[in-house]
């Protein structure tokens, strides 16, 4: 069993004892991404749509570092601190997954790291 760890400077560094992604058996398992700016580690804004867009841009950068792409995403998990933001998140999400629609779950949580409003993780084929 060979597990490869992936990290890229084009996405925020992990804020704990984990990697941005791991690859195993031709699949990439991406850690949850917040709406953090890669160069500063700060939130892009306090707006849920802007945080969603940045989180998805971060996922895209990690997917590319894994040798994958948004079109190869198999499953997505979206964590929201307020399910009332679901439609706003969906609006931005559909910009990234317009034609390719992976399986997805949306879960409301009581809190996210650093006070984020949305966190998104995925599994993709390589």
XYZ file of C-alpha atoms in Angstrom:
126
model
C 0.000 0.000 0.000
C 1.528 3.285 -1.136
C -0.065 6.499 0.092
C 1.296 9.725 -1.360
C 0.939 13.030 0.451
C 0.262 16.129 -1.648
C 0.808 19.756 -0.669
C 0.861 22.832 -2.896
C 1.645 26.486 -2.254
C -1.339 27.359 -4.486
C -3.704 26.509 -1.625
C -3.607 27.405 2.072
C -1.238 25.345 4.197
C -2.847 22.831 6.528
C -3.717 24.399 9.879
C -3.198 21.175 11.779
C -1.447 17.795 11.656
C -2.724 16.751 8.226
C -1.949 17.189 4.533
C -3.904 19.001 1.849
C -4.479 15.671 0.102
C -3.444 12.060 -0.063
C -3.420 9.821 -3.102
C -4.161 6.112 -2.907
C -5.166 3.629 -5.588
C -5.648 6.291 -8.307
C -7.887 8.421 -6.092
C -7.219 11.777 -4.447
C -8.700 12.395 -1.013
C -8.720 16.143 -0.354
C -8.903 17.665 3.104
C -11.606 20.218 3.796
C -10.898 23.665 2.434
C -12.048 26.947 3.913
C -12.294 30.256 2.085
C -8.726 31.170 3.020
C -6.357 33.092 0.751
C -3.342 30.830 0.096
C -0.703 33.534 0.562
C -2.056 35.014 3.803
C -4.075 32.251 5.462
C -6.828 34.798 6.110
C -10.447 34.588 4.991
C -11.156 36.271 1.682
C -14.126 38.034 3.342
C -17.000 37.437 5.741
C -19.362 36.712 2.820
C -20.428 33.064 2.474
C -20.384 33.192 -1.329
C -16.869 34.623 -1.465
C -15.693 32.035 1.079
C -17.323 29.289 -1.003
C -15.664 30.496 -4.204
C -12.259 30.659 -2.499
C -12.705 27.210 -0.923
C -13.503 25.776 -4.358
C -10.519 27.569 -5.925
C -8.363 26.018 -3.191
C -9.791 22.567 -3.955
C -9.136 23.113 -7.661
C -5.484 24.000 -6.976
C -5.003 20.896 -4.840
C -6.710 18.704 -7.425
C -4.306 20.024 -10.059
C -1.350 19.308 -7.750
C -2.668 15.737 -7.495
C -2.841 15.420 -11.274
C -6.630 15.587 -11.253
C -9.327 18.154 -12.041
C -12.817 19.274 -11.063
C -14.206 17.108 -13.875
C -12.798 14.022 -12.120
C -14.414 14.701 -8.738
C -16.428 11.716 -7.527
C -17.886 12.998 -4.265
C -18.109 16.322 -2.416
C -18.972 17.127 1.193
C -20.040 20.682 2.017
C -20.134 21.801 5.652
C -22.120 24.949 6.496
C -22.482 26.757 9.795
C -25.922 27.980 8.682
C -28.136 25.878 6.407
C -29.946 29.103 5.490
C -26.856 29.810 3.320
C -27.465 26.635 1.268
C -28.919 28.463 -1.781
C -26.085 31.015 -1.800
C -23.468 28.261 -1.595
C -25.261 26.265 -4.292
C -25.184 29.268 -6.621
C -21.388 29.476 -6.441
C -20.951 25.680 -6.392
C -22.835 25.399 -9.693
C -20.257 27.697 -11.335
C -17.566 25.078 -10.632
C -19.716 22.011 -11.295
C -21.910 23.163 -14.181
C -21.773 20.100 -16.440
C -20.101 17.547 -14.172
C -22.247 16.804 -11.122
C -20.496 14.614 -8.533
C -22.317 12.989 -5.615
C -22.653 15.454 -2.738
C -23.701 15.912 0.839
C -24.418 19.213 2.596
C -24.198 19.178 6.372
C -24.877 21.909 8.912
C -22.277 22.044 11.680
C -22.035 24.077 14.866
C -18.668 25.549 13.958
C -15.707 25.387 11.573
C -11.993 26.092 12.059
C -11.045 29.754 12.373
C -14.753 30.698 12.367
C -15.308 29.812 8.709
C -18.789 29.799 7.205
C -18.242 26.925 4.763
C -15.766 24.068 4.348
C -15.612 21.772 1.317
C -13.796 18.465 0.803
C -13.826 15.948 -2.010
C -12.650 12.658 -3.444
C -11.503 12.560 -7.077
C -10.120 10.153 -9.622
C -6.603 10.746 -10.857
